[in-house]
CSV table of C-alpha atoms in Angstrom, one decimal:
chain,number,residue,atom,x,y,z
A,1,LYS,CA,0.5,-34.5,-76.5
A,2,SER,CA,-0.7,-31.6,-77.9
A,3,SER,CA,2.4,-30.6,-78.9
A,4,LEU,CA,3.1,-34.6,-80.3
A,5,PHE,CA,-0.4,-34.0,-82.6
A,6,ALA,CA,0.8,-30.5,-83.9
A,7,TYR,CA,4.3,-30.9,-84.7
A,8,ALA,CA,3.2,-34.1,-86.3
A,9,GLU,CA,0.6,-32.9,-88.1
A,10,ARG,CA,3.1,-29.9,-89.2
A,11,PHE,CA,5.9,-32.2,-90.5
A,12,GLY,CA,4.1,-35.3,-90.6
A,13,PHE,CA,3.9,-38.6,-88.5
A,14,GLU,CA,7.3,-40.2,-89.9
A,15,SER,CA,9.1,-36.9,-88.9
A,16,LEU,CA,8.6,-38.5,-84.9
A,17,ASN,CA,10.5,-41.8,-84.2
A,18,ASP,CA,12.9,-43.3,-81.8
A,19,ARG,CA,15.5,-40.7,-82.8
A,20,SER,CA,13.4,-37.8,-82.2
A,21,ARG,CA,14.7,-35.3,-79.6
A,22,MET,CA,12.6,-32.0,-77.3
A,23,CYS,CA,15.2,-29.6,-79.2
A,24,ASP,CA,13.5,-31.2,-82.6
A,25,ILE,CA,10.2,-30.4,-81.5
A,26,ARG,CA,10.8,-26.7,-79.5
A,27,GLU,CA,8.6,-25.2,-81.6
A,28,ALA,CA,5.2,-26.9,-81.1
A,29,THR,CA,6.1,-26.7,-77.6
A,30,SER,CA,6.2,-23.2,-77.4
A,31,LEU,CA,3.4,-21.4,-75.3
A,32,ARG,CA,2.7,-19.2,-78.2
A,33,GLU,CA,2.2,-22.0,-80.3
A,34,ALA,CA,-0.3,-23.9,-77.4
A,35,SER,CA,-3.3,-21.5,-79.2
A,36,ALA,CA,-6.2,-23.4,-77.8
A,37,SER,CA,-4.6,-24.3,-73.9
A,38,ARG,CA,-5.2,-21.7,-71.5
A,39,TYR,CA,-2.2,-20.0,-68.5
A,40,ALA,CA,-1.9,-18.5,-66.1
A,41,PHE,CA,1.3,-16.5,-64.3
A,42,MET,CA,1.3,-16.0,-61.0
A,43,PRO,CA,4.1,-15.0,-58.6
A,44,GLU,CA,6.2,-17.1,-56.4
A,45,LYS,CA,4.2,-16.5,-53.3
A,46,THR,CA,1.1,-17.8,-54.7
A,47,THR,CA,-1.1,-20.0,-52.0
A,48,ILE,CA,-2.4,-22.7,-53.0
A,49,GLN,CA,-5.6,-21.8,-52.0
A,50,GLN,CA,-5.3,-18.4,-54.9
A,51,ALA,CA,-3.9,-21.3,-57.3
A,52,ARG,CA,-7.1,-23.6,-56.8
A,53,ALA,CA,-9.3,-20.6,-57.0
A,54,THR,CA,-7.8,-19.0,-60.2
A,55,PHE,CA,-8.3,-22.7,-61.6
A,56,ASN,CA,-12.0,-22.4,-60.2
A,57,GLU,CA,-12.4,-19.1,-61.5
A,58,HIS,CA,-10.8,-20.0,-65.3
A,59,ASN,CA,-13.3,-23.3,-65.3
A,60,GLU,CA,-16.3,-21.1,-64.3
A,61,LYS,CA,-16.2,-19.0,-67.5
A,62,ASN,CA,-15.6,-21.8,-69.4
A,63,LYS,CA,-12.1,-21.5,-70.1
A,64,ARG,CA,-10.1,-24.1,-68.7
A,65,LEU,CA,-7.4,-23.1,-67.7
A,66,ASN,CA,-4.0,-26.0,-68.4
A,67,ALA,CA,-1.6,-24.8,-65.9
A,68,ILE,CA,-0.9,-21.7,-63.8
A,69,PHE,CA,3.2,-21.1,-64.5
A,70,ILE,CA,4.8,-19.7,-61.3
A,71,THR,CA,6.9,-17.2,-62.0
A,72,THR,CA,9.9,-14.7,-60.1
A,73,ASP,CA,7.4,-12.0,-60.9
A,74,GLY,CA,4.3,-13.6,-61.6
A,75,THR,CA,4.6,-12.5,-65.9
A,76,SER,CA,5.2,-14.6,-68.3
A,77,SER,CA,8.8,-12.8,-68.6
A,78,GLY,CA,9.9,-13.6,-65.3
A,79,ARG,CA,12.1,-16.7,-64.9
A,80,LEU,CA,10.4,-20.1,-64.3
A,81,LEU,CA,9.7,-21.5,-60.8
A,82,ALA,CA,7.4,-23.9,-61.7
A,83,MET,CA,4.0,-25.1,-62.9
A,84,LEU,CA,0.9,-26.1,-61.0
A,85,THR,CA,-1.5,-27.9,-63.1
A,86,PRO,CA,-5.3,-29.1,-61.4
A,87,TRP,CA,-3.9,-32.3,-60.8
A,88,ASP,CA,-1.4,-30.6,-58.8
A,89,VAL,CA,-3.5,-28.5,-56.5
A,90,LEU,CA,-6.3,-31.4,-56.5
A,91,LYS,CA,-3.5,-34.0,-54.9
A,92,HIS,CA,-2.2,-31.2,-52.6
A,93,SER,CA,-6.1,-30.3,-50.9
A,94,VAL,CA,-6.9,-33.9,-50.6
A,95,SER,CA,-3.7,-35.0,-49.2
A,96,ARG,CA,-4.4,-32.1,-46.8
A,97,GLU,CA,-7.5,-33.7,-46.3
A,98,ASP,CA,-6.5,-36.9,-45.0
Protein backbone atom coordinates (compact mmCIF):
# COMPACT_ATOMS: atom_id res chain seq x y z
CA LYS A 1 0.00 0.00 0.00
CA SER A 2 2.84 2.41 0.70
CA SER A 3 4.18 1.85 -2.81
CA LEU A 4 0.82 2.78 -4.33
CA PHE A 5 0.62 5.93 -2.23
CA ALA A 6 4.19 6.87 -3.11
CA TYR A 7 3.40 6.45 -6.80
CA ALA A 8 0.15 8.44 -6.53
CA GLU A 9 1.87 11.17 -4.58
CA ARG A 10 4.49 11.52 -7.30
CA PHE A 11 2.29 11.14 -10.39
CA GLY A 12 -1.19 11.99 -9.11
CA PHE A 13 -4.01 9.77 -7.92
CA GLU A 14 -5.67 9.99 -11.34
CA SER A 15 -2.68 8.04 -12.72
CA LEU A 16 -3.99 4.93 -10.93
CA ASN A 17 -7.09 3.35 -12.40
CA ASP A 18 -8.68 -0.02 -13.22
CA ARG A 19 -6.28 -0.49 -16.12
CA SER A 20 -3.10 0.20 -14.12
CA ARG A 21 -0.62 -2.65 -14.10
CA MET A 22 2.21 -3.46 -11.71
CA CYS A 23 4.77 -2.66 -14.42
CA ASP A 24 3.33 0.88 -14.48
CA ILE A 25 4.37 1.46 -10.86
CA ARG A 26 7.64 -0.49 -10.98
CA GLU A 27 9.71 2.47 -9.77
CA ALA A 28 7.59 2.89 -6.65
CA THR A 29 7.93 -0.78 -5.71
CA SER A 30 11.72 -0.76 -5.78
CA LEU A 31 13.45 -1.47 -2.47
CA ARG A 32 15.57 1.61 -3.10
CA GLU A 33 12.41 3.74 -3.21
CA ALA A 34 11.08 2.41 0.08
CA SER A 35 12.78 4.95 2.33
CA ALA A 36 10.57 4.44 5.39
CA SER A 37 10.69 0.65 5.19
CA ARG A 38 13.32 -1.62 6.57
CA TYR A 39 14.34 -4.94 5.08
CA ALA A 40 16.84 -7.67 5.89
CA PHE A 41 18.39 -10.32 3.67
CA MET A 42 19.15 -13.80 4.97
CA PRO A 43 20.41 -17.01 3.33
CA GLU A 44 18.17 -19.90 2.33
CA LYS A 45 19.24 -22.05 5.29
CA THR A 46 17.83 -19.51 7.78
CA THR A 47 15.70 -21.13 10.46
CA ILE A 48 12.38 -19.75 11.66
CA GLN A 49 14.04 -19.09 15.04
CA GLN A 50 16.75 -17.00 13.36
CA ALA A 51 14.12 -15.05 11.43
CA ARG A 52 12.12 -14.44 14.62
CA ALA A 53 15.26 -13.25 16.40
CA THR A 54 16.04 -10.85 13.54
CA PHE A 55 12.54 -9.34 13.70
CA ASN A 56 12.77 -9.06 17.49
CA GLU A 57 16.24 -7.49 17.39
CA HIS A 58 15.09 -4.74 15.05
CA ASN A 59 11.93 -4.09 17.06
CA GLU A 60 13.96 -3.70 20.27
CA LYS A 61 16.00 -0.98 18.55
CA ASN A 62 12.77 0.77 17.44
CA LYS A 63 13.64 0.06 13.81
CA ARG A 64 10.62 -1.93 12.67
CA LEU A 65 11.59 -4.58 10.15
CA ASN A 66 8.93 -4.96 7.45
CA ALA A 67 10.24 -8.06 5.73
CA ILE A 68 13.09 -10.50 5.46
CA PHE A 69 14.05 -11.52 1.96
CA ILE A 70 15.47 -15.03 1.72
CA THR A 71 18.04 -15.22 -1.07
CA THR A 72 20.46 -17.88 -2.25
CA ASP A 73 23.42 -16.18 -0.60
CA GLY A 74 21.78 -13.93 2.01
CA THR A 75 22.52 -10.71 0.12
CA SER A 76 20.40 -8.31 -1.91
CA SER A 77 22.15 -9.50 -5.07
CA GLY A 78 21.30 -13.17 -4.49
CA ARG A 79 18.41 -14.87 -6.25
CA LEU A 80 15.18 -14.18 -4.37
CA LEU A 81 13.62 -17.35 -2.94
CA ALA A 82 11.05 -16.07 -0.45
CA MET A 83 9.83 -13.12 1.55
CA LEU A 84 8.90 -13.36 5.23
CA THR A 85 6.84 -10.86 7.15
CA PRO A 86 6.46 -10.76 10.92
CA TRP A 87 3.03 -12.38 10.41
CA ASP A 88 4.59 -15.34 8.59
CA VAL A 89 6.90 -15.99 11.52
CA LEU A 90 4.09 -15.56 14.05
CA LYS A 91 1.73 -17.82 12.07
CA HIS A 92 4.40 -20.53 11.89
CA SER A 93 5.17 -20.20 15.62
CA VAL A 94 1.50 -20.43 16.62
CA SER A 95 0.81 -23.45 14.39
CA ARG A 96 3.80 -25.26 15.94
CA GLU A 97 2.46 -24.70 19.47
CA ASP A 98 -0.95 -26.28 18.68
